[in-house]
GROMACS .gro file of C-alpha atoms in nm:
model
  393
    1MET     CA    1  -2.820  10.311   3.753
    2PRO     CA    2  -2.600  10.130   3.556
    3LYS     CA    3  -2.359  10.296   3.352
    4ARG     CA    4  -2.452  10.237   2.951
    5PHE     CA    5  -2.199  10.210   2.703
    6PRO     CA    6  -2.326  10.462   2.357
    7ARG     CA    7  -2.410  10.275   2.088
    8ALA     CA    8  -2.205  10.478   1.818
    9PRO     CA    9  -1.866  10.440   1.968
   10VAL     CA   10  -1.886  10.047   1.950
   11PHE     CA   11  -1.841  10.030   1.541
   12LEU     CA   12  -1.559  10.305   1.592
   13LEU     CA   13  -1.428  10.099   1.789
   14PHE     CA   14  -1.434   9.775   1.571
   15LEU     CA   15  -1.263   9.997   1.284
   16PHE     CA   16  -0.995  10.107   1.552
   17LEU     CA   17  -0.900   9.778   1.660
   18SER     CA   18  -0.935   9.655   1.286
   19GLY     CA   19  -0.699   9.955   1.130
   20SER     CA   20  -0.456   9.906   1.440
   21LEU     CA   21  -0.386   9.502   1.426
   22LEU     CA   22  -0.384   9.561   1.016
   23SER     CA   23  -0.132   9.835   1.027
   24GLY     CA   24   0.259   9.746   0.964
   25CYS     CA   25   0.128   9.394   1.008
   26GLY     CA   26   0.156   9.297   0.652
   27THR     CA   27  -0.189   9.137   0.537
   28PHE     CA   28  -0.303   9.007   0.816
   29PRO     CA   29  -0.124   8.965   1.156
   30GLY     CA   30   0.116   8.670   1.196
   31TRP     CA   31  -0.029   8.585   1.528
   32LEU     CA   32  -0.330   8.440   1.325
   33PRO     CA   33  -0.421   8.087   1.365
   34SER     CA   34  -0.348   7.894   0.988
   35SER     CA   35  -0.296   7.561   0.884
   36GLY     CA   36   0.015   7.708   0.702
   37PRO     CA   37   0.202   7.946   0.456
   38SER     CA   38  -0.010   8.134   0.221
   39ARG     CA   39   0.049   8.127  -0.146
   40GLU     CA   40   0.284   8.426  -0.121
   41GLN     CA   41   0.448   8.313   0.139
   42VAL     CA   42   0.555   8.004  -0.041
   43LEU     CA   43   0.635   8.203  -0.367
   44ASP     CA   44   0.876   8.388  -0.181
   45ALA     CA   45   1.010   8.102  -0.015
   46PRO     CA   46   1.301   8.071  -0.222
   47GLU     CA   47   1.416   8.479  -0.178
   48ASP     CA   48   1.350   8.407   0.205
   49SER     CA   49   1.565   8.103   0.240
   50SER     CA   50   1.939   8.132   0.321
   51THR     CA   51   2.056   7.753   0.426
   52LEU     CA   52   1.841   7.562   0.191
   53PRO     CA   53   1.827   7.689  -0.155
   54ILE     CA   54   1.432   7.581  -0.302
   55GLN     CA   55   1.297   7.584  -0.687
   56VAL     CA   56   0.968   7.690  -0.732
   57VAL     CA   57   0.819   7.504  -1.063
   58GLU     CA   58   0.537   7.611  -1.196
   59VAL     CA   59   0.339   7.265  -1.317
   60THR     CA   60   0.293   7.308  -1.718
   61GLU     CA   61   0.198   7.021  -1.957
   62PRO     CA   62   0.607   7.062  -2.090
   63ILE     CA   63   0.698   6.947  -1.723
   64THR     CA   64   0.441   6.711  -1.682
   65ARG     CA   65   0.536   6.521  -1.984
   66SER     CA   66   0.926   6.507  -1.888
   67LEU     CA   67   0.812   6.373  -1.520
   68VAL     CA   68   0.627   6.116  -1.678
   69ALA     CA   69   0.886   6.053  -1.948
   70ARG     CA   70   1.137   5.999  -1.707
   71GLN     CA   71   0.919   5.730  -1.549
   72LYS     CA   72   0.874   5.525  -1.871
   73LYS     CA   73   1.285   5.468  -1.890
   74GLY     CA   74   1.270   5.261  -1.596
   75LEU     CA   75   1.047   4.984  -1.827
   76PHE     CA   76   1.184   4.634  -1.841
   77SER     CA   77   1.115   4.615  -2.213
   78GLU     CA   78   1.320   4.870  -2.279
   79THR     CA   79   1.650   4.804  -2.044
   80LEU     CA   80   1.654   4.445  -1.987
   81GLY     CA   81   1.434   4.305  -2.246
   82SER     CA   82   1.539   4.046  -2.540
   83LYS     CA   83   1.379   3.998  -2.884
   84GLU     CA   84   1.555   3.645  -2.908
   85LEU     CA   85   1.484   3.387  -2.668
   86LEU     CA   86   1.888   3.302  -2.598
   87GLY     CA   87   1.764   2.883  -2.464
   88TYR     CA   88   1.987   2.695  -2.255
   89ILE     CA   89   2.382   2.820  -2.225
   90VAL     CA   90   2.582   2.554  -2.047
   91GLY     CA   91   2.851   2.658  -1.808
   92PRO     CA   92   3.130   2.543  -1.584
   93GLY     CA   93   2.982   2.289  -1.331
   94ASP     CA   94   2.700   2.156  -1.549
   95VAL     CA   95   2.682   1.800  -1.645
   96LEU     CA   96   2.659   1.652  -1.975
   97GLU     CA   97   2.592   1.309  -2.121
   98ILE     CA   98   2.729   1.278  -2.493
   99SER     CA   99   2.628   1.008  -2.704
  100ILE     CA  100   2.749   0.956  -3.072
  101TRP     CA  101   2.618   0.762  -3.323
  102GLU     CA  102   2.845   0.628  -3.639
  103SER     CA  103   2.729   0.434  -3.980
  104PRO     CA  104   2.844   0.063  -4.067
  105PRO     CA  105   3.093  -0.015  -4.089
  106ALA     CA  106   3.207   0.136  -3.727
  107VAL     CA  107   3.535   0.087  -3.626
  108LEU     CA  108   3.639   0.398  -3.402
  109PHE     CA  109   3.421   0.365  -3.133
  110GLY     CA  110   3.284   0.041  -3.154
  111SER     CA  111   3.523  -0.153  -2.973
  112SER     CA  112   3.705   0.096  -2.782
  113ALA     CA  113   3.391   0.353  -2.627
  114ILE     CA  114   3.356   0.315  -2.250
  115GLU     CA  115   3.002   0.164  -2.302
  116ALA     CA  116   2.898   0.097  -2.729
  117ARG     CA  117   2.508  -0.053  -2.783
  118ALA     CA  118   2.474  -0.230  -3.088
  119SER     CA  119   2.169  -0.289  -3.231
  120SER     CA  120   2.012  -0.440  -3.552
  121SER     CA  121   1.925  -0.108  -3.696
  122ALA     CA  122   2.199   0.033  -3.952
  123SER     CA  123   2.432   0.238  -3.688
  124ASN     CA  124   2.585   0.193  -3.347
  125VAL     CA  125   2.531   0.433  -3.036
  126SER     CA  126   2.816   0.494  -2.795
  127ALA     CA  127   2.707   0.687  -2.530
  128PHE     CA  128   2.981   0.773  -2.268
  129PRO     CA  129   3.000   0.820  -1.880
  130ALA     CA  130   2.845   1.183  -1.759
  131GLN     CA  131   3.103   1.465  -1.712
  132MET     CA  132   3.135   1.790  -1.563
  133VAL     CA  133   3.222   2.108  -1.759
  134SER     CA  134   3.531   2.206  -1.621
  135SER     CA  135   3.616   2.542  -1.475
  136ASP     CA  136   3.796   2.621  -1.778
  137GLY     CA  137   3.478   2.558  -1.954
  138THR     CA  138   3.575   2.252  -2.151
  139ILE     CA  139   3.477   1.878  -2.154
  140ASN     CA  140   3.697   1.557  -2.299
  141VAL     CA  141   3.566   1.341  -2.576
  142PRO     CA  142   3.789   1.077  -2.686
  143PHE     CA  143   3.900   1.102  -3.039
  144ALA     CA  144   3.813   1.467  -3.031
  145GLY     CA  145   4.004   1.613  -2.753
  146ARG     CA  146   3.892   1.933  -2.518
  147ILE     CA  147   3.583   2.065  -2.608
  148PRO     CA  148   3.531   2.419  -2.542
  149ALA     CA  149   3.148   2.406  -2.413
  150ALA     CA  150   3.082   2.710  -2.137
  151GLY     CA  151   2.895   2.970  -2.300
  152LYS     CA  152   2.747   2.732  -2.559
  153SER     CA  153   2.413   2.587  -2.633
  154PRO     CA  154   2.425   2.195  -2.642
  155GLN     CA  155   2.335   2.232  -3.032
  156GLN     CA  156   2.642   2.421  -3.084
  157ILE     CA  157   2.824   2.180  -2.859
  158GLU     CA  158   2.713   1.880  -3.094
  159ALA     CA  159   2.799   2.092  -3.417
  160ASP     CA  160   3.178   2.140  -3.296
  161ILE     CA  161   3.228   1.722  -3.154
  162ILE     CA  162   3.095   1.646  -3.544
  163ASN     CA  163   3.311   1.879  -3.651
  164ARG     CA  164   3.641   1.725  -3.469
  165LEU     CA  165   3.523   1.374  -3.552
  166THR     CA  166   3.481   1.440  -3.951
  167GLY     CA  167   3.766   1.230  -4.138
  168LYS     CA  168   3.802   0.969  -3.866
  169ALA     CA  169   3.436   0.848  -3.762
  170ASN     CA  170   3.189   0.708  -4.036
  171GLN     CA  171   2.934   0.979  -4.062
  172PRO     CA  172   2.901   1.027  -3.689
  173GLN     CA  173   2.614   1.200  -3.507
  174VAL     CA  174   2.628   1.343  -3.186
  175LEU     CA  175   2.362   1.411  -2.892
  176VAL     CA  176   2.446   1.631  -2.641
  177ARG     CA  177   2.208   1.610  -2.280
  178VAL     CA  178   2.222   1.807  -2.006
  179VAL     CA  179   2.189   1.587  -1.688
  180LYS     CA  180   2.259   1.850  -1.417
  181ASN     CA  181   2.204   2.180  -1.486
  182VAL     CA  182   2.397   2.438  -1.203
  183THR     CA  183   2.465   2.768  -1.413
  184SER     CA  184   2.130   2.811  -1.618
  185ASN     CA  185   1.923   2.954  -1.348
  186VAL     CA  186   1.764   3.266  -1.153
  187THR     CA  187   1.702   3.316  -0.818
  188VAL     CA  188   1.393   3.435  -0.685
  189VAL     CA  189   1.422   3.608  -0.335
  190GLY     CA  190   1.170   3.874  -0.148
  191GLU     CA  191   0.845   3.863  -0.074
  192VAL     CA  192   0.744   3.504  -0.220
  193ALA     CA  193   0.615   3.219  -0.105
  194GLN     CA  194   0.960   3.016  -0.114
  195SER     CA  195   1.297   3.165  -0.216
  196THR     CA  196   1.416   2.926  -0.491
  197HIS     CA  197   1.658   2.893  -0.767
  198VAL     CA  198   1.445   2.836  -1.094
  199PRO     CA  199   1.644   2.635  -1.388
  200LEU     CA  200   1.643   2.785  -1.706
  201THR     CA  201   1.533   2.589  -2.019
  202ALA     CA  202   1.510   2.611  -2.425
  203GLN     CA  203   1.170   2.723  -2.361
  204GLY     CA  204   1.256   3.035  -2.278
  205GLU     CA  205   1.129   3.133  -1.917
  206ARG     CA  206   1.003   3.430  -1.843
  207LEU     CA  207   0.956   3.718  -1.549
  208LEU     CA  208   0.629   3.564  -1.413
  209ASP     CA  209   0.722   3.254  -1.489
  210ALA     CA  210   0.983   3.249  -1.208
  211LEU     CA  211   0.734   3.422  -0.994
  212ALA     CA  212   0.494   3.168  -1.028
  213THR     CA  213   0.736   2.884  -0.990
  214ALA     CA  214   0.803   3.047  -0.647
  215GLY     CA  215   0.459   3.024  -0.539
  216GLY     CA  216   0.358   3.383  -0.605
  217VAL     CA  217   0.364   3.713  -0.334
  218ARG     CA  218   0.300   3.706   0.003
  219GLN     CA  219   0.150   4.088  -0.039
  220PRO     CA  220  -0.105   4.238  -0.263
  221VAL     CA  221  -0.043   4.270  -0.576
  222GLY     CA  222  -0.027   4.640  -0.622
  223LYS     CA  223   0.176   4.684  -0.329
  224VAL     CA  224   0.460   4.445  -0.458
  225SER     CA  225   0.750   4.551  -0.724
  226LEU     CA  226   0.969   4.370  -0.893
  227GLN     CA  227   1.320   4.412  -0.939
  228VAL     CA  228   1.565   4.230  -1.153
  229THR     CA  229   1.933   4.256  -1.132
  230ARG     CA  230   2.133   4.136  -1.413
  231GLY     CA  231   2.512   4.165  -1.384
  232ASN     CA  232   2.558   4.537  -1.313
  233GLN     CA  233   2.199   4.663  -1.388
  234VAL     CA  234   1.923   4.706  -1.125
  235GLN     CA  235   1.603   4.788  -1.290
  236THR     CA  236   1.232   4.812  -1.046
  237MET     CA  237   0.891   4.781  -1.145
  238PRO     CA  238   0.546   4.784  -0.989
  239LEU     CA  239   0.423   4.438  -1.014
  240ASP     CA  240   0.081   4.514  -1.180
  241ALA     CA  241   0.210   4.743  -1.391
  242ILE     CA  242   0.413   4.392  -1.529
  243ILE     CA  243   0.106   4.212  -1.572
  244ARG     CA  244  -0.102   4.455  -1.751
  245ASP     CA  245   0.191   4.453  -2.029
  246PRO     CA  246   0.276   4.204  -2.176
  247ARG     CA  247   0.616   4.342  -2.300
  248GLN     CA  248   0.737   4.351  -1.934
  249ASN     CA  249   0.727   3.988  -1.888
  250ILE     CA  250   1.059   3.967  -2.002
  251PRO     CA  251   1.332   3.706  -2.064
  252LEU     CA  252   1.513   3.595  -1.819
  253GLN     CA  253   1.918   3.501  -1.879
  254PRO     CA  254   2.120   3.310  -1.642
  255GLY     CA  255   2.197   3.467  -1.345
  256ASP     CA  256   1.901   3.687  -1.308
  257VAL     CA  257   1.832   3.784  -0.923
  258ILE     CA  258   1.449   3.828  -0.925
  259THR     CA  259   1.392   4.066  -0.577
  260ALA     CA  260   1.006   4.094  -0.478
  261LEU     CA  261   0.969   4.416  -0.274
  262TYR     CA  262   0.690   4.556  -0.098
  263GLN     CA  263   0.646   4.913  -0.125
  264SER     CA  264   0.454   5.128   0.146
  265SER     CA  265   0.438   5.424  -0.083
  266SER     CA  266   0.267   5.737   0.085
  267PHE     CA  267   0.263   6.059   0.068
  268THR     CA  268   0.147   6.368   0.346
  269VAL     CA  269  -0.164   6.613   0.252
  270LEU     CA  270  -0.170   6.948   0.472
  271GLY     CA  271  -0.360   7.276   0.436
  272ALA     CA  272  -0.760   7.360   0.273
  273THR     CA  273  -0.834   6.960   0.220
  274GLY     CA  274  -1.095   6.733   0.330
  275LYS     CA  275  -0.841   6.566   0.517
  276ASN     CA  276  -0.497   6.629   0.682
  277GLU     CA  277  -0.285   6.278   0.716
  278GLU     CA  278  -0.039   6.041   0.569
  279ILE     CA  279  -0.197   5.811   0.263
  280ASP     CA  280  -0.089   5.535   0.119
  281PHE     CA  281  -0.113   5.480  -0.222
  282GLU     CA  282   0.003   5.132  -0.473
  283ALA     CA  283   0.329   5.080  -0.588
  284GLN     CA  284   0.209   5.185  -0.932
  285GLY     CA  285   0.184   5.536  -0.836
  286ILE     CA  286  -0.092   5.782  -0.858
  287THR     CA  287  -0.134   6.111  -1.067
  288LEU     CA  288  -0.215   6.431  -0.854
  289SER     CA  289  -0.597   6.404  -0.960
  290GLN     CA  290  -0.638   6.135  -0.712
  291ALA     CA  291  -0.441   6.254  -0.480
  292LEU     CA  292  -0.631   6.530  -0.437
  293GLY     CA  293  -0.961   6.312  -0.474
  294ARG     CA  294  -0.788   6.029  -0.161
  295SER     CA  295  -0.794   6.403   0.064
  296GLY     CA  296  -1.094   6.473   0.056
  297GLY     CA  297  -1.062   6.745  -0.240
  298LEU     CA  298  -1.025   7.091  -0.164
  299GLN     CA  299  -1.251   7.284   0.088
  300GLU     CA  300  -1.447   7.516  -0.113
  301THR     CA  301  -1.467   7.771   0.201
  302ARG     CA  302  -1.111   7.773   0.288
  303ALA     CA  303  -0.888   7.676   0.019
  304ASP     CA  304  -0.718   7.864  -0.225
  305ALA     CA  305  -0.710   7.689  -0.561
  306ARG     CA  306  -0.426   7.893  -0.734
  307ALA     CA  307  -0.205   7.772  -0.416
  308VAL     CA  308  -0.179   7.404  -0.512
  309PHE     CA  309   0.165   7.303  -0.394
  310ILE     CA  310   0.396   6.947  -0.399
  311PHE     CA  311   0.691   7.002  -0.216
  312ARG     CA  312   0.956   6.731  -0.297
  313LEU     CA  313   1.314   6.660  -0.296
  314GLU     CA  314   1.393   6.566  -0.679
  315ASN     CA  315   1.675   6.411  -0.872
  316ARG     CA  316   1.906   6.656  -1.045
  317ASN     CA  317   1.817   6.541  -1.355
  318ALA     CA  318   1.453   6.515  -1.291
  319LEU     CA  319   1.393   6.848  -1.517
  320THR     CA  320   1.602   7.112  -1.741
  321TRP     CA  321   1.692   7.390  -1.470
  322LYS     CA  322   1.719   7.729  -1.593
  323THR     CA  323   2.019   7.768  -1.361
  324PRO     CA  324   2.215   7.509  -1.225
  325PRO     CA  325   2.054   7.428  -0.861
  326LYS     CA  326   2.232   7.352  -0.553
  327THR     CA  327   2.116   7.010  -0.393
  328THR     CA  328   2.106   6.855  -0.044
  329PRO     CA  329   2.401   6.636   0.104
  330GLU     CA  330   2.177   6.391  -0.101
  331GLY     CA  331   2.259   6.502  -0.393
  332LYS     CA  332   1.845   6.581  -0.405
  333VAL     CA  333   1.705   6.876  -0.539
  334PRO     CA  334   1.432   7.088  -0.281
  335VAL     CA  335   1.152   7.147  -0.515
  336ILE     CA  336   0.794   7.349  -0.489
  337TYR     CA  337   0.587   7.222  -0.771
  338GLN     CA  338   0.292   7.536  -0.839
  339VAL     CA  339  -0.092   7.413  -0.947
  340ASN     CA  340  -0.327   7.642  -1.014
  341LEU     CA  341  -0.675   7.470  -1.029
  342LYS     CA  342  -0.819   7.797  -1.126
  343ASP     CA  343  -0.707   7.731  -1.473
  344PRO     CA  344  -0.942   7.453  -1.648
  345ALA     CA  345  -0.631   7.326  -1.829
  346SER     CA  346  -0.435   7.236  -1.494
  347PHE     CA  347  -0.726   6.965  -1.450
  348PHE     CA  348  -0.607   6.804  -1.756
  349ILE     CA  349  -0.257   6.860  -1.616
  350ALA     CA  350  -0.301   6.718  -1.301
  351GLN     CA  351  -0.466   6.387  -1.445
  352SER     CA  352  -0.115   6.309  -1.545
  353PHE     CA  353   0.129   6.458  -1.294
  354PRO     CA  354   0.289   6.206  -1.089
  355VAL     CA  355   0.324   6.206  -0.758
  356GLN     CA  356   0.591   6.011  -0.555
  357ASP     CA  357   0.711   5.840  -0.244
  358LYS     CA  358   0.690   6.129   0.033
  359ASP     CA  359   0.576   6.399  -0.148
  360MET     CA  360   0.365   6.677   0.043
  361LEU     CA  361   0.058   6.787  -0.089
  362TYR     CA  362  -0.020   7.132   0.062
  363VAL     CA  363  -0.301   7.388  -0.025
  364SER     CA  364  -0.264   7.727   0.110
  365THR     CA  365  -0.584   7.934   0.253
  366ALA     CA  366  -0.719   8.159   0.028
  367PRO     CA  367  -0.720   8.530   0.157
  368ALA     CA  368  -1.091   8.560   0.164
  369ALA     CA  369  -1.131   8.337   0.444
  370GLU     CA  370  -0.813   8.429   0.645
  371LEU     CA  371  -0.973   8.815   0.648
  372GLN     CA  372  -1.342   8.630   0.799
  373LYS     CA  373  -1.119   8.476   1.040
  374PHE     CA  374  -0.951   8.799   1.145
  375LEU     CA  375  -1.278   8.961   1.111
  376ASN     CA  376  -1.408   8.713   1.327
  377ILE     CA  377  -1.139   8.747   1.604
  378VAL     CA  378  -1.154   9.138   1.589
  379ALA     CA  379  -1.516   9.149   1.598
  380ALA     CA  380  -1.540   8.956   1.908
  381PRO     CA  381  -1.457   9.213   2.185
  382VAL     CA  382  -1.714   9.432   2.003
  383ILE     CA  383  -1.992   9.202   2.024
  384THR     CA  384  -1.933   9.108   2.370
  385ILE     CA  385  -1.981   9.523   2.441
  386ASP     CA  386  -2.284   9.500   2.190
  387ARG     CA  387  -2.426   9.247   2.428
  388LEU     CA  388  -2.317   9.403   2.789
  389GLN     CA  389  -2.483   9.692   2.663
  390ASN     CA  390  -2.802   9.499   2.549
  391ILE     CA  391  -2.800   9.369   2.899
  392SER     CA  392  -2.796   9.702   3.042
  393ASP     CA  393  -3.087   9.861   2.865
   0.00000   0.00000   0.00000
């Protein structure tokens, strides 16, 4: 006769195994398979970390507003914008042509000008050979001497020449024409159809005008940012944000360098979400709610909605810290942002909280799911014993 296992001790064996594994092991045994740390383990990380101090920040509406406002400080209209168009400004190396009219009797230039054209009208015009603005920024006009030209518009140069000739020529009128422009240009490089120099005119070319002259961008608009370098200032904005907001299509100034940058921005999602992978997003950025949507949302049977975390190496000046934070050698502050989606108000916050490039989004597993996993493991040998007993019966 085969030996039979009594049924009553099976349940007792289950309780014995459960109690012995839970005792002294915390909530659940550390050897249980898991997609990452629990909510409690993440929140305790700053205390346990001896080499890398971590700031844990609960995401609130003021925190979100502060992060969003910091992004808005990078608007072209606020840092590089100009309310008035400067027009064309002459610089060293530009070539100018100067014409002077006199009312009769014209005696100053009528016989001495290099090229004088008399007409049947009541004035004579003298057109001088084109000359280059010298390295010291001046030009030479007969009877007027050396005229400062660099940094002035053609109209200002005309007024200076007239002022110098007053009392020498009879009611002089002056026309200054730019024959060759070598200084009032902007440079367009990067992910454009053709890198080029774009001459500026009195029309007042703007950012998108220069981009169109270069043939547009070679990458999708949503993946491109424009970087404007003006002197010591360097500012970057997503191209689609510039197209949507006319105020960001700023007037250009001589010497500006426009660089079209292809930005492959992405975040990584881990834990109890619909999918765990690296996800690309547009240069304009996305919010937390969009990031959760693209990752398949929270798994209903696994996720702890109180424990949505964003791991980020944050800039030191991004927030007002309660205590001065320690930084990495690169000057970044390790931060864990915590969002509690059990609170309905957090869904409104998630619609504004900005996700940044290289962020890691992590959702912890709920304690009930861990308990179910643990019970399944513990119950497996008991179920096996019970099945053997049924077979023996």
